[in-house]
PDB file of C-alpha atoms in Angstrom:
ATOM      1  CA  UNK A1264      -4.035-110.372 -77.177  1.00 64.00           C
ATOM      2  CA  UNK A1265      -2.274-113.474 -78.140  1.00 73.00           C
ATOM      3  CA  UNK A1266      -0.338-113.357 -81.840  1.00 78.00           C
ATOM      4  CA  UNK A1267      -3.060-115.797 -83.487  1.00 80.00           C
ATOM      5  CA  UNK A1268      -5.668-113.421 -82.489  1.00 80.00           C
ATOM      6  CA  UNK A1269      -4.407-110.379 -83.858  1.00 82.00           C
ATOM      7  CA  UNK A1270      -3.878-112.428 -87.030  1.00 87.00           C
ATOM      8  CA  UNK A1271      -7.396-113.465 -87.105  1.00 88.00           C
ATOM      9  CA  UNK A1272      -8.184-109.668 -86.220  1.00 90.00           C
ATOM     10  CA  UNK A1273      -5.877-108.503 -89.056  1.00 90.00           C
ATOM     11  CA  UNK A1274      -7.806-110.449 -91.560  1.00 93.00           C
ATOM     12  CA  UNK A1275     -11.285-109.184 -90.365  1.00 94.00           C
ATOM     13  CA  UNK A1276      -9.717-105.785 -91.032  1.00 96.00           C
ATOM     14  CA  UNK A1277      -8.662-106.640 -94.541  1.00 96.00           C
ATOM     15  CA  UNK A1278     -12.034-108.299 -95.536  1.00 97.00           C
ATOM     16  CA  UNK A1279     -13.788-105.043 -93.867  1.00 96.00           C
ATOM     17  CA  UNK A1280     -11.612-102.988 -95.758  1.00 97.00           C
ATOM     18  CA  UNK A1281     -11.826-104.873 -99.239  1.00 97.00           C
ATOM     19  CA  UNK A1282     -15.588-104.455 -99.131  1.00 97.00           C
ATOM     20  CA  UNK A1283     -15.801-101.040 -98.346  1.00 97.00           C
ATOM     21  CA  UNK A1284     -13.666-100.024-100.897  1.00 97.00           C
ATOM     22  CA  UNK A1285     -15.336-102.184-103.321  1.00 97.00           C
ATOM     23  CA  UNK A1286     -18.820-100.181-102.236  1.00 96.00           C
ATOM     24  CA  UNK A1287     -16.579 -97.236-102.630  1.00 95.00           C
ATOM     25  CA  UNK A1288     -15.762 -98.359-106.256  1.00 96.00           C
ATOM     26  CA  UNK A1289     -19.185 -98.843-106.708  1.00 96.00           C
ATOM     27  CA  UNK A1290     -19.926 -95.382-105.849  1.00 94.00           C
ATOM     28  CA  UNK A1291     -17.161 -93.717-108.014  1.00 93.00           C
ATOM     29  CA  UNK A1292     -18.343 -95.613-111.176  1.00 93.00           C
ATOM     30  CA  UNK A1293     -21.987 -94.674-110.202  1.00 92.00           C
ATOM     31  CA  UNK A1294     -21.151 -91.010-110.215  1.00 90.00           C
ATOM     32  CA  UNK A1295     -17.865 -90.427-111.957  1.00 89.00           C
ATOM     33  CA  UNK A1296     -16.807 -88.401-108.540  1.00 90.00           C
ATOM     34  CA  UNK A1297     -13.915 -89.987-107.181  1.00 88.00           C
ATOM     35  CA  UNK A1298     -13.690 -87.705-104.006  1.00 87.00           C
ATOM     36  CA  UNK A1299     -16.246 -90.206-102.721  1.00 93.00           C
ATOM     37  CA  UNK A1300     -12.987 -92.798-102.802  1.00 94.00           C
ATOM     38  CA  UNK A1301     -11.405 -90.987-100.152  1.00 93.00           C
ATOM     39  CA  UNK A1302     -14.371 -90.421 -98.038  1.00 95.00           C
ATOM     40  CA  UNK A1303     -14.613 -94.215 -97.726  1.00 96.00           C
ATOM     41  CA  UNK A1304     -11.077 -94.720 -97.023  1.00 96.00           C
ATOM     42  CA  UNK A1305     -10.840 -92.489 -94.379  1.00 96.00           C
ATOM     43  CA  UNK A1306     -14.125 -93.752 -92.345  1.00 97.00           C
ATOM     44  CA  UNK A1307     -13.190 -97.362 -93.401  1.00 97.00           C
ATOM     45  CA  UNK A1308      -9.527 -97.268 -91.954  1.00 97.00           C
ATOM     46  CA  UNK A1309     -11.179 -95.571 -89.093  1.00 97.00           C
ATOM     47  CA  UNK A1310     -14.074 -98.191 -87.794  1.00 97.00           C
ATOM     48  CA  UNK A1311     -11.523-100.648 -88.450  1.00 97.00           C
ATOM     49  CA  UNK A1312      -8.659 -99.241 -86.308  1.00 97.00           C
ATOM     50  CA  UNK A1313     -11.330 -98.554 -83.885  1.00 97.00           C
ATOM     51  CA  UNK A1314     -12.672-102.452 -84.204  1.00 96.00           C
ATOM     52  CA  UNK A1315      -8.875-103.310 -83.759  1.00 95.00           C
ATOM     53  CA  UNK A1316      -8.349-101.529 -80.415  1.00 95.00           C
ATOM     54  CA  UNK A1317     -11.631-102.935 -78.754  1.00 94.00           C
ATOM     55  CA  UNK A1318     -11.430-106.217 -80.184  1.00 91.00           C
ATOM     56  CA  UNK A1319     -10.624-108.588 -76.719  1.00 81.00           C
ATOM     57  CA  UNK A1320     -11.253-112.143 -76.155  1.00 63.00           C
ATOM     58  CA  UNK A1321     -14.153-113.937 -74.337  1.00 53.00           C
ATOM     59  CA  UNK A1322     -14.079-113.014 -70.546  1.00 60.00           C
ATOM     60  CA  UNK A1323     -11.942-109.875 -71.144  1.00 78.00           C
ATOM     61  CA  UNK A1324     -13.246-106.208 -70.506  1.00 85.00           C
ATOM     62  CA  UNK A1325     -12.166-103.529 -72.431  1.00 88.00           C
ATOM     63  CA  UNK A1326      -9.091-101.464 -71.155  1.00 91.00           C
ATOM     64  CA  UNK A1327      -8.659 -97.515 -70.545  1.00 93.00           C
ATOM     65  CA  UNK A1328      -5.903 -97.634 -73.404  1.00 94.00           C
ATOM     66  CA  UNK A1329      -8.082 -99.769 -75.809  1.00 94.00           C
ATOM     67  CA  UNK A1330     -11.102 -96.983 -75.040  1.00 95.00           C
ATOM     68  CA  UNK A1331      -8.002 -94.237 -75.768  1.00 96.00           C
ATOM     69  CA  UNK A1332      -6.855 -95.552 -79.169  1.00 97.00           C
ATOM     70  CA  UNK A1333     -10.356 -96.509 -80.193  1.00 97.00           C
ATOM     71  CA  UNK A1334     -11.451 -92.594 -79.517  1.00 97.00           C
ATOM     72  CA  UNK A1335      -8.060 -91.487 -81.138  1.00 97.00           C
ATOM     73  CA  UNK A1336      -8.517 -92.951 -84.421  1.00 98.00           C
ATOM     74  CA  UNK A1337     -11.800 -92.274 -84.549  1.00 97.00           C
ATOM     75  CA  UNK A1338     -11.792 -88.634 -83.854  1.00 97.00           C
ATOM     76  CA  UNK A1339      -8.882 -88.591 -86.689  1.00 97.00           C
ATOM     77  CA  UNK A1340     -11.524 -90.346 -89.182  1.00 97.00           C
ATOM     78  CA  UNK A1341     -14.507 -88.339 -88.273  1.00 97.00           C
ATOM     79  CA  UNK A1342     -12.547 -84.811 -88.458  1.00 96.00           C
ATOM     80  CA  UNK A1343     -10.744 -85.965 -92.011  1.00 95.00           C
ATOM     81  CA  UNK A1344     -13.523 -88.035 -93.672  1.00 95.00           C
ATOM     82  CA  UNK A1345     -16.021 -85.086 -92.634  1.00 94.00           C
ATOM     83  CA  UNK A1346     -13.681 -82.481 -94.434  1.00 93.00           C
ATOM     84  CA  UNK A1347     -13.439 -84.684 -97.837  1.00 93.00           C
ATOM     85  CA  UNK A1348     -17.369 -85.228 -97.496  1.00 93.00           C
ATOM     86  CA  UNK A1349     -17.676 -81.604 -97.920  1.00 90.00           C
ATOM     87  CA  UNK A1350     -15.076 -81.042-100.456  1.00 88.00           C
ATOM     88  CA  UNK A1351     -16.801 -83.773-102.386  1.00 89.00           C
ATOM     89  CA  UNK A1352     -20.115 -82.307-102.566  1.00 89.00           C
ATOM     90  CA  UNK A1353     -18.233 -79.153-104.364  1.00 83.00           C
ATOM     91  CA  UNK A1354     -16.352 -80.527-106.932  1.00 81.00           C
ATOM     92  CA  UNK A1355     -16.900 -82.769-109.723  1.00 81.00           C
ATOM     93  CA  UNK A1356     -13.932 -85.080-109.662  1.00 84.00           C
ATOM     94  CA  UNK A1357     -10.396 -85.427-107.923  1.00 84.00           C
ATOM     95  CA  UNK A1358      -8.001 -84.758-110.275  1.00 84.00           C
ATOM     96  CA  UNK A1359      -5.329 -87.423-109.233  1.00 85.00           C
ATOM     97  CA  UNK A1360      -8.228 -90.102-109.946  1.00 88.00           C
ATOM     98  CA  UNK A1361      -9.165 -88.411-113.078  1.00 87.00           C
ATOM     99  CA  UNK A1362      -6.232 -88.044-114.908  1.00 86.00           C
ATOM    100  CA  UNK A1363      -5.559 -92.105-113.964  1.00 88.00           C
ATOM    101  CA  UNK A1364      -8.773 -91.976-115.384  1.00 89.00           C
ATOM    102  CA  UNK A1365      -8.261 -90.207-118.767  1.00 88.00           C
ATOM    103  CA  UNK A1366      -4.826 -92.411-118.951  1.00 90.00           C
ATOM    104  CA  UNK A1367      -6.386 -96.208-118.179  1.00 93.00           C
ATOM    105  CA  UNK A1368      -8.935 -95.682-121.106  1.00 92.00           C
ATOM    106  CA  UNK A1369     -11.516 -97.878-121.632  1.00 91.00           C
ATOM    107  CA  UNK A1370      -9.707 -99.999-118.883  1.00 94.00           C
ATOM    108  CA  UNK A1371     -10.587 -97.927-116.266  1.00 92.00           C
ATOM    109  CA  UNK A1372     -13.425 -99.119-114.324  1.00 94.00           C
ATOM    110  CA  UNK A1373     -11.258-102.339-113.939  1.00 95.00           C
ATOM    111  CA  UNK A1374      -8.145-100.361-113.195  1.00 95.00           C
ATOM    112  CA  UNK A1375     -10.023 -98.436-110.551  1.00 94.00           C
ATOM    113  CA  UNK A1376     -11.477-101.417-109.167  1.00 95.00           C
ATOM    114  CA  UNK A1377      -7.475-102.837-108.336  1.00 96.00           C
ATOM    115  CA  UNK A1378      -6.455 -99.844-107.330  1.00 94.00           C
ATOM    116  CA  UNK A1379      -9.273 -99.534-104.615  1.00 95.00           C
ATOM    117  CA  UNK A1380      -8.537-103.171-103.223  1.00 96.00           C
ATOM    118  CA  UNK A1381      -4.967-102.540-103.264  1.00 95.00           C
ATOM    119  CA  UNK A1382      -5.540 -99.547-100.944  1.00 95.00           C
ATOM    120  CA  UNK A1383      -7.278-101.898 -98.685  1.00 96.00           C
ATOM    121  CA  UNK A1384      -4.116-104.086 -98.532  1.00 97.00           C
ATOM    122  CA  UNK A1385      -1.777-100.985 -98.313  1.00 96.00           C
ATOM    123  CA  UNK A1386      -4.304 -99.631 -94.840  1.00 96.00           C
ATOM    124  CA  UNK A1387      -3.129-102.946 -93.276  1.00 97.00           C
ATOM    125  CA  UNK A1388      -0.020-101.280 -91.598  1.00 97.00           C
ATOM    126  CA  UNK A1389      -1.959 -98.357 -90.771  1.00 98.00           C
ATOM    127  CA  UNK A1390      -4.618-100.413 -88.803  1.00 97.00           C
ATOM    128  CA  UNK A1391      -2.478-102.846 -87.370  1.00 97.00           C
ATOM    129  CA  UNK A1392      -0.643 -99.896 -85.929  1.00 97.00           C
ATOM    130  CA  UNK A1393      -3.480 -99.275 -83.795  1.00 97.00           C
ATOM    131  CA  UNK A1394      -4.296-102.598 -82.871  1.00 96.00           C
ATOM    132  CA  UNK A1395      -0.839-103.273 -81.295  1.00 95.00           C
ATOM    133  CA  UNK A1396      -1.406 -99.523 -79.277  1.00 96.00           C
ATOM    134  CA  UNK A1397      -4.429-100.766 -77.740  1.00 95.00           C
ATOM    135  CA  UNK A1398      -3.640-103.986 -77.284  1.00 92.00           C
ATOM    136  CA  UNK A1399      -0.119-103.052 -75.029  1.00 92.00           C
ATOM    137  CA  UNK A1400      -0.545-105.264 -71.708  1.00 89.00           C
ATOM    138  CA  UNK A1401      -1.282-102.898 -68.949  1.00 82.00           C
ATOM    139  CA  UNK A1402      -4.580-101.666 -68.171  1.00 68.00           C
ATOM    140  CA  UNK A1403      -3.998 -98.071 -66.927  1.00 85.00           C
ATOM    141  CA  UNK A1404      -2.936 -95.323 -69.109  1.00 92.00           C
ATOM    142  CA  UNK A1405       1.048 -94.299 -69.337  1.00 93.00           C
ATOM    143  CA  UNK A1406       2.694 -90.666 -69.918  1.00 94.00           C
ATOM    144  CA  UNK A1407       3.452 -92.604 -73.458  1.00 94.00           C
ATOM    145  CA  UNK A1408      -0.471 -92.998 -74.137  1.00 96.00           C
ATOM    146  CA  UNK A1409      -0.489 -89.294 -72.991  1.00 97.00           C
ATOM    147  CA  UNK A1410       2.069 -88.025 -75.245  1.00 97.00           C
ATOM    148  CA  UNK A1411       0.802 -90.306 -78.230  1.00 97.00           C
ATOM    149  CA  UNK A1412      -2.347 -88.315 -77.673  1.00 97.00           C
ATOM    150  CA  UNK A1413      -1.214 -84.721 -77.413  1.00 97.00           C
ATOM    151  CA  UNK A1414       0.718 -85.847 -80.934  1.00 97.00           C
ATOM    152  CA  UNK A1415      -2.199 -86.745 -82.821  1.00 97.00           C
ATOM    153  CA  UNK A1416      -3.771 -83.987 -81.373  1.00 97.00           C
ATOM    154  CA  UNK A1417      -1.610 -81.508 -82.704  1.00 97.00           C
ATOM    155  CA  UNK A1418      -1.564 -83.752 -86.132  1.00 97.00           C
ATOM    156  CA  UNK A1419      -5.424 -83.075 -86.114  1.00 96.00           C
ATOM    157  CA  UNK A1420      -5.105 -79.470 -85.536  1.00 97.00           C
ATOM    158  CA  UNK A1421      -2.031 -78.870 -87.751  1.00 97.00           C
ATOM    159  CA  UNK A1422      -3.868 -80.294 -90.957  1.00 96.00           C
ATOM    160  CA  UNK A1423      -7.356 -79.136 -90.020  1.00 95.00           C
ATOM    161  CA  UNK A1424      -5.627 -75.108 -90.058  1.00 97.00           C
ATOM    162  CA  UNK A1425      -3.833 -76.169 -93.289  1.00 96.00           C
ATOM    163  CA  UNK A1426      -7.205 -77.246 -94.926  1.00 95.00           C
ATOM    164  CA  UNK A1427      -9.155 -74.026 -93.639  1.00 95.00           C
ATOM    165  CA  UNK A1428      -6.050 -71.710 -94.930  1.00 96.00           C
ATOM    166  CA  UNK A1429      -6.641 -73.468 -98.534  1.00 94.00           C
ATOM    167  CA  UNK A1430     -10.227 -73.412 -98.325  1.00 92.00           C
ATOM    168  CA  UNK A1431     -10.143 -69.726 -97.839  1.00 94.00           C
ATOM    169  CA  UNK A1432      -7.478 -68.831-100.499  1.00 94.00           C
ATOM    170  CA  UNK A1433      -9.720 -70.688-103.167  1.00 90.00           C
ATOM    171  CA  UNK A1434     -12.812 -69.122-101.734  1.00 90.00           C
ATOM    172  CA  UNK A1435     -11.496 -65.617-102.726  1.00 92.00           C
ATOM    173  CA  UNK A1436     -11.787 -64.809-106.416  1.00 90.00           C
ATOM    174  CA  UNK A1437      -8.722 -62.649-106.490  1.00 92.00           C
ATOM    175  CA  UNK A1438      -5.952 -65.479-106.145  1.00 91.00           C
ATOM    176  CA  UNK A1439      -7.584 -67.699-109.267  1.00 88.00           C
ATOM    177  CA  UNK A1440      -4.847 -69.177-110.815  1.00 86.00           C
ATOM    178  CA  UNK A1441      -2.644 -68.324-108.289  1.00 92.00           C
ATOM    179  CA  UNK A1442      -0.833 -70.776-105.918  1.00 94.00           C
ATOM    180  CA  UNK A1443      -1.562 -70.795-102.033  1.00 94.00           C
ATOM    181  CA  UNK A1444       1.579 -70.125-100.149  1.00 93.00           C
ATOM    182  CA  UNK A1445       0.054 -68.338 -97.088  1.00 92.00           C
ATOM    183  CA  UNK A1446       0.157 -69.475 -93.200  1.00 95.00           C
ATOM    184  CA  UNK A1447       1.792 -72.759 -93.209  1.00 97.00           C
ATOM    185  CA  UNK A1448       1.229 -73.355 -96.801  1.00 96.00           C
ATOM    186  CA  UNK A1449       4.630 -70.723 -96.840  1.00 95.00           C
ATOM    187  CA  UNK A1450       6.694 -73.097 -94.747  1.00 96.00           C
ATOM    188  CA  UNK A1451       5.626 -76.294 -96.632  1.00 97.00           C
ATOM    189  CA  UNK A1452       3.550 -77.613-100.139  1.00 96.00           C
ATOM    190  CA  UNK A1453       1.879 -80.076 -98.678  1.00 97.00           C
ATOM    191  CA  UNK A1454       1.413 -78.989 -94.769  1.00 97.00           C
ATOM    192  CA  UNK A1455      -1.829 -81.137 -94.653  1.00 96.00           C
ATOM    193  CA  UNK A1456      -0.006 -84.268 -95.524  1.00 97.00           C
ATOM    194  CA  UNK A1457       3.028 -83.513 -93.386  1.00 98.00           C
ATOM    195  CA  UNK A1458       0.788 -83.275 -90.218  1.00 98.00           C
ATOM    196  CA  UNK A1459      -1.639 -86.359 -91.575  1.00 97.00           C
ATOM    197  CA  UNK A1460       1.748 -88.657 -91.348  1.00 97.00           C
ATOM    198  CA  UNK A1461       2.560 -87.165 -88.117  1.00 97.00           C
ATOM    199  CA  UNK A1462      -0.400 -88.633 -86.921  1.00 97.00           C
ATOM    200  CA  UNK A1463       0.423 -91.731 -87.277  1.00 98.00           C
ATOM    201  CA  UNK A1464       3.662 -91.504 -85.211  1.00 97.00           C
ATOM    202  CA  UNK A1465       0.986 -91.587 -82.211  1.00 97.00           C
ATOM    203  CA  UNK A1466       0.566 -94.968 -82.306  1.00 98.00           C
ATOM    204  CA  UNK A1467       4.302 -96.051 -82.087  1.00 97.00           C
ATOM    205  CA  UNK A1468       4.991 -93.798 -79.168  1.00 97.00           C
ATOM    206  CA  UNK A1469       1.821 -95.633 -77.355  1.00 96.00           C
ATOM    207  CA  UNK A1470       2.544 -99.373 -78.552  1.00 96.00           C
ATOM    208  CA  UNK A1471       6.753 -99.736 -78.296  1.00 95.00           C
ATOM    209  CA  UNK A1472       7.631-100.955 -74.799  1.00 91.00           C
ATOM    210  CA  UNK A1473      11.494 -99.758 -74.609  1.00 86.00           C
ATOM    211  CA  UNK A1474      12.023-103.331 -72.176  1.00 84.00           C
ATOM    212  CA  UNK A1475      11.426-104.894 -75.234  1.00 81.00           C
ATOM    213  CA  UNK A1476       8.423-106.572 -73.240  1.00 86.00           C
ATOM    214  CA  UNK A1477       5.853-106.240 -76.165  1.00 91.00           C
ATOM    215  CA  UNK A1478       7.809-107.058 -78.957  1.00 91.00           C
ATOM    216  CA  UNK A1479       4.988-106.697 -81.460  1.00 93.00           C
ATOM    217  CA  UNK A1480       4.854-103.344 -80.618  1.00 94.00           C
ATOM    218  CA  UNK A1481       7.670-102.672 -82.879  1.00 95.00           C
ATOM    219  CA  UNK A1482       5.205-103.516 -85.632  1.00 95.00           C
ATOM    220  CA  UNK A1483       3.167 -99.903 -85.584  1.00 97.00           C
ATOM    221  CA  UNK A1484       6.084 -98.140 -87.134  1.00 97.00           C
ATOM    222  CA  UNK A1485       5.046 -99.828 -90.202  1.00 97.00           C
ATOM    223  CA  UNK A1486       2.062 -97.299 -89.901  1.00 97.00           C
ATOM    224  CA  UNK A1487       4.061 -93.869 -90.588  1.00 97.00           C
ATOM    225  CA  UNK A1488       7.060 -95.341 -92.708  1.00 97.00           C
ATOM    226  CA  UNK A1489       4.056 -96.652 -94.974  1.00 96.00           C
ATOM    227  CA  UNK A1490       2.181 -92.901 -94.997  1.00 97.00           C
ATOM    228  CA  UNK A1491       4.991 -91.306 -95.373  1.00 97.00           C
ATOM    229  CA  UNK A1492       5.785 -93.656 -98.690  1.00 96.00           C
ATOM    230  CA  UNK A1493       2.275 -93.404-100.082  1.00 95.00           C
ATOM    231  CA  UNK A1494       1.927 -89.337 -99.338  1.00 96.00           C
ATOM    232  CA  UNK A1495       5.479 -88.665-100.752  1.00 96.00           C
ATOM    233  CA  UNK A1496       6.443 -91.005-103.539  1.00 94.00           C
ATOM    234  CA  UNK A1497       2.967 -92.567-104.311  1.00 91.00           C
ATOM    235  CA  UNK A1498      -0.859 -91.333-104.675  1.00 86.00           C
ATOM    236  CA  UNK A1499      -0.334 -87.725-102.520  1.00 89.00           C
ATOM    237  CA  UNK A1500       2.566 -85.475-103.917  1.00 94.00           C
ATOM    238  CA  UNK A1501       3.730 -86.710-107.542  1.00 93.00           C
ATOM    239  CA  UNK A1502      -0.125 -86.740-109.180  1.00 90.00           C
ATOM    240  CA  UNK A1503      -0.963 -83.692-107.199  1.00 91.00           C
ATOM    241  CA  UNK A1504       2.256 -81.574-108.131  1.00 93.00           C
ATOM    242  CA  UNK A1505       1.952 -83.103-111.452  1.00 91.00           C
ATOM    243  CA  UNK A1506      -1.652 -81.640-112.038  1.00 89.00           C
ATOM    244  CA  UNK A1507      -0.513 -78.311-110.008  1.00 92.00           C
ATOM    245  CA  UNK A1508       1.927 -77.918-113.383  1.00 93.00           C
ATOM    246  CA  UNK A1509      -0.416 -78.831-115.962  1.00 91.00           C
ATOM    247  CA  UNK A1510      -2.455 -76.282-114.631  1.00 89.00           C
ATOM    248  CA  UNK A1511      -0.717 -73.484-113.497  1.00 90.00           C
ATOM    249  CA  UNK A1512       2.866 -74.228-114.643  1.00 92.00           C
ATOM    250  CA  UNK A1513       5.346 -71.047-114.242  1.00 92.00           C
ATOM    251  CA  UNK A1514       3.795 -70.214-110.852  1.00 92.00           C
ATOM    252  CA  UNK A1515       3.777 -73.882-109.293  1.00 94.00           C
ATOM    253  CA  UNK A1516       7.427 -73.974-110.477  1.00 94.00           C
ATOM    254  CA  UNK A1517       8.245 -70.654-108.753  1.00 92.00           C
ATOM    255  CA  UNK A1518       6.556 -72.094-105.413  1.00 94.00           C
ATOM    256  CA  UNK A1519       8.474 -75.418-105.861  1.00 93.00           C
ATOM    257  CA  UNK A1520      11.601 -73.096-105.721  1.00 92.00           C
ATOM    258  CA  UNK A1521      11.327 -71.347-102.985  1.00 92.00           C
ATOM    259  CA  UNK A1522       8.975 -73.839-100.630  1.00 95.00           C
ATOM    260  CA  UNK A1523       9.937 -77.209 -98.811  1.00 95.00           C
ATOM    261  CA  UNK A1524       7.907 -79.873-100.040  1.00 95.00           C
ATOM    262  CA  UNK A1525       6.805 -82.077 -97.214  1.00 96.00           C
ATOM    263  CA  UNK A1526       8.647 -81.359 -93.948  1.00 97.00           C
ATOM    264  CA  UNK A1527       7.539 -77.382 -92.638  1.00 96.00           C
ATOM    265  CA  UNK A1528      10.805 -75.071 -93.256  1.00 94.00           C
ATOM    266  CA  UNK A1529      11.017 -71.485 -92.791  1.00 91.00           C
ATOM    267  CA  UNK A1530      10.114 -69.603 -96.313  1.00 83.00           C
ATOM    268  CA  UNK A1531      13.135 -69.557 -98.705  1.00 76.00           C
ATOM    269  CA  UNK A1532      14.899 -66.206 -98.766  1.00 67.00           C
ATOM    270  CA  UNK A1533      16.688 -67.686-102.134  1.00 62.00           C
ATOM    271  CA  UNK A1534      14.727 -69.952-104.294  1.00 60.00           C
ATOM    272  CA  UNK A1535      15.492 -73.834-103.077  1.00 60.00           C
ATOM    273  CA  UNK A1536      15.881 -76.428-105.022  1.00 55.00           C
ATOM    274  CA  UNK A1537      12.476 -78.476-105.645  1.00 49.00           C
ATOM    275  CA  UNK A1538      11.885 -81.534-103.840  1.00 48.00           C
TER     276      UNK A1538
END
């Protein structure tokens, strides 16, 4: 795939994501449930990523690597998207978006529309990473491809386990008002976010050619860098922890003091500084 063709592919991915997030805004405005925004984003990134992976010029045939990468990003989207669908069906709103809507007041519809379009733009490093990984020259599947696939499988499994552990904790009425610190949640305050980030490392593993013959492969590093920034500093940990501190201040401060914020670490025997 030439750089020009890749640029056109990225443009198409952006337009598709912009359209998806536009529909997500309409659904959010109609239902009042912002959880559907994340459903739309997840499936949108999955479809745009798979389309980029399978993009080809006239007369070309799909390679084994293209098919593998398309399957991987589709599997990620299906797992995460179906989980968020189930969560959204049983929730009135997402507390992160709800707080933003409250802060924005009468400007909320306009601000939400802008935010969702910003998310479409912010998703471009992710779909670009998928595309350049799939389009790496060479038809056969290499050890790097298998390693990347294994890394993504571990990430999907780990995130799924974290989600199930949290759901089981919330389902027990005896835990009302408490903070989940069991299983993976005793090692990280956000193990689901950690595994979400870990999965995006799979594409640089598949895309980067150490020999330097595929220079655009290095662009795939934008995915884990961007995802880490979003989760740790923007839309993940900050608003969620602010919500938890409002709803369970003492319990959550205690949890912060003894549990790593992002990277899994053994539970502290003594309180550690909140991060």
